[in-house]
Amino acid sequence: KNVPVLKAVKNKLEQMNSCTLFVNTFSSDICTTLSDTDTEQKIQKVITGMAVKMRSQNQRGCYYIEAINEFIASGAN
């Protein structure tokens, strides 16, 4: 039921991570460059959290934007 949305978010997060504008904008906040494995784990954590929220809360809302915000925020930590 939620698989198409989860795949779309995962694709968008992967695109964002490979975008030089995104990387350059947040590189000063992140301070260290994450390895591909770290980035994939970060993306998977966001997707898993989103899936849990969608399944348990079953509310209308923009999980897509929330997941992107979570991904950006997790890079600053």
XYZ file of N, CA and C in Angstrom, residues 5-59:
165
model
N 5.141 5.216 -2.344
C 5.561 6.455 -1.676
C 6.949 6.279 -1.070
N 7.179 5.143 -0.429
C 8.479 4.888 0.185
C 9.587 4.846 -0.866
N 9.309 4.228 -2.008
C 10.299 4.181 -3.089
C 10.576 5.576 -3.637
N 9.532 6.378 -3.779
C 9.702 7.740 -4.290
C 10.557 8.575 -3.342
N 10.315 8.437 -2.048
C 11.100 9.189 -1.070
C 12.552 8.722 -1.085
N 12.763 7.420 -1.145
C 14.132 6.895 -1.180
C 14.872 7.415 -2.413
N 14.207 7.405 -3.559
C 14.826 7.928 -4.782
C 15.174 9.406 -4.638
N 14.268 10.175 -4.052
C 14.510 11.612 -3.876
C 15.681 11.856 -2.928
N 15.764 11.094 -1.843
C 16.876 11.261 -0.903
C 18.206 10.898 -1.559
N 18.206 9.862 -2.380
C 19.428 9.486 -3.100
C 19.822 10.570 -4.100
N 18.827 11.160 -4.772
C 19.108 12.248 -5.710
C 19.671 13.464 -4.975
N 19.068 13.777 -3.834
C 19.548 14.914 -3.053
C 20.996 14.702 -2.628
N 21.309 13.500 -2.201
C 22.652 13.211 -1.723
C 23.693 13.295 -2.837
N 23.289 13.043 -4.072
C 24.234 13.123 -5.189
C 24.250 14.511 -5.843
N 23.404 15.402 -5.385
C 23.322 16.760 -5.930
C 24.426 17.629 -5.318
N 25.256 18.222 -6.167
C 26.361 19.036 -5.662
C 25.868 20.264 -4.903
N 24.749 20.832 -5.304
C 24.206 21.990 -4.596
C 23.842 21.613 -3.164
N 23.171 20.477 -2.996
C 22.800 20.004 -1.655
C 24.047 19.737 -0.823
N 24.997 19.024 -1.402
C 26.218 18.663 -0.673
C 26.997 19.916 -0.286
N 27.133 20.863 -1.215
C 27.870 22.095 -0.917
C 27.157 22.949 0.122
N 25.844 22.971 0.081
C 25.073 23.771 1.025
C 25.212 23.242 2.437
N 25.174 21.934 2.588
C 25.177 21.347 3.921
C 26.535 20.825 4.356
N 27.556 20.932 3.517
C 28.871 20.412 3.899
C 29.458 21.181 5.075
N 29.167 22.466 5.175
C 29.676 23.236 6.313
C 28.990 22.826 7.609
N 27.736 22.384 7.518
C 27.011 21.930 8.703
C 27.436 20.527 9.109
N 27.712 19.697 8.132
C 28.017 18.296 8.408
C 29.460 18.143 8.882
N 30.352 18.966 8.383
C 31.774 18.989 8.746
C 32.559 17.807 8.199
N 32.005 16.637 8.173
C 32.720 15.483 7.642
C 31.917 14.886 6.509
N 32.613 14.350 5.554
C 31.953 13.702 4.434
C 31.578 12.287 4.840
N 30.324 11.937 4.647
C 29.863 10.600 4.991
C 30.233 9.632 3.890
N 30.566 8.413 4.267
C 30.843 7.388 3.268
C 29.531 6.946 2.638
N 29.631 6.219 1.529
C 28.427 5.715 0.868
C 27.621 4.827 1.801
N 28.302 4.025 2.611
C 27.615 3.137 3.552
C 26.879 3.942 4.607
N 27.517 4.984 5.141
C 26.871 5.830 6.145
C 25.652 6.533 5.562
N 25.792 7.020 4.341
C 24.679 7.696 3.682
C 23.526 6.734 3.449
N 23.830 5.535 2.985
C 22.783 4.538 2.743
C 22.087 4.168 4.045
N 22.833 4.062 5.129
C 22.232 3.757 6.430
C 21.342 4.897 6.896
N 21.779 6.130 6.656
C 20.991 7.300 7.035
C 19.677 7.335 6.246
N 19.763 7.069 4.952
C 18.564 7.033 4.114
C 17.637 5.921 4.578
N 18.190 4.743 4.844
C 17.365 3.613 5.272
C 16.690 3.896 6.610
N 17.376 4.590 7.505
C 16.789 4.943 8.801
C 15.586 5.865 8.611
N 15.719 6.838 7.717
C 14.615 7.761 7.436
C 13.435 7.005 6.825
N 13.708 6.114 5.870
C 12.649 5.348 5.207
C 11.950 4.426 6.203
N 12.718 3.768 7.062
C 12.131 2.872 8.063
C 11.243 3.652 9.022
N 11.722 4.791 9.481
C 10.915 5.633 10.369
C 9.635 6.101 9.704
N 9.737 6.460 8.442
C 8.559 6.894 7.695
C 7.559 5.756 7.551
N 8.044 4.553 7.254
C 7.160 3.393 7.102
C 6.437 3.081 8.404
N 7.148 3.165 9.513
C 6.533 2.904 10.822
C 5.443 3.932 11.104
N 5.730 5.200 10.847
C 4.734 6.249 11.072
C 3.507 6.043 10.190
N 3.731 5.709 8.928
C 2.608 5.524 8.003
C 1.736 4.350 8.436
N 2.377 3.299 8.918
C 1.642 2.101 9.312
C 0.922 2.301 10.644
N 1.580 2.922 11.611
C 1.007 3.019 12.954
C 0.050 4.194 13.117
N 0.382 5.335 12.550
C -0.451 6.519 12.747
C -1.633 6.558 11.794
N -1.441 6.058 10.599
C -2.510 5.991 9.602
C -3.265 7.316 9.483
N -2.516 8.403 9.439
C -3.110 9.727 9.312
C -2.811 10.289 7.939
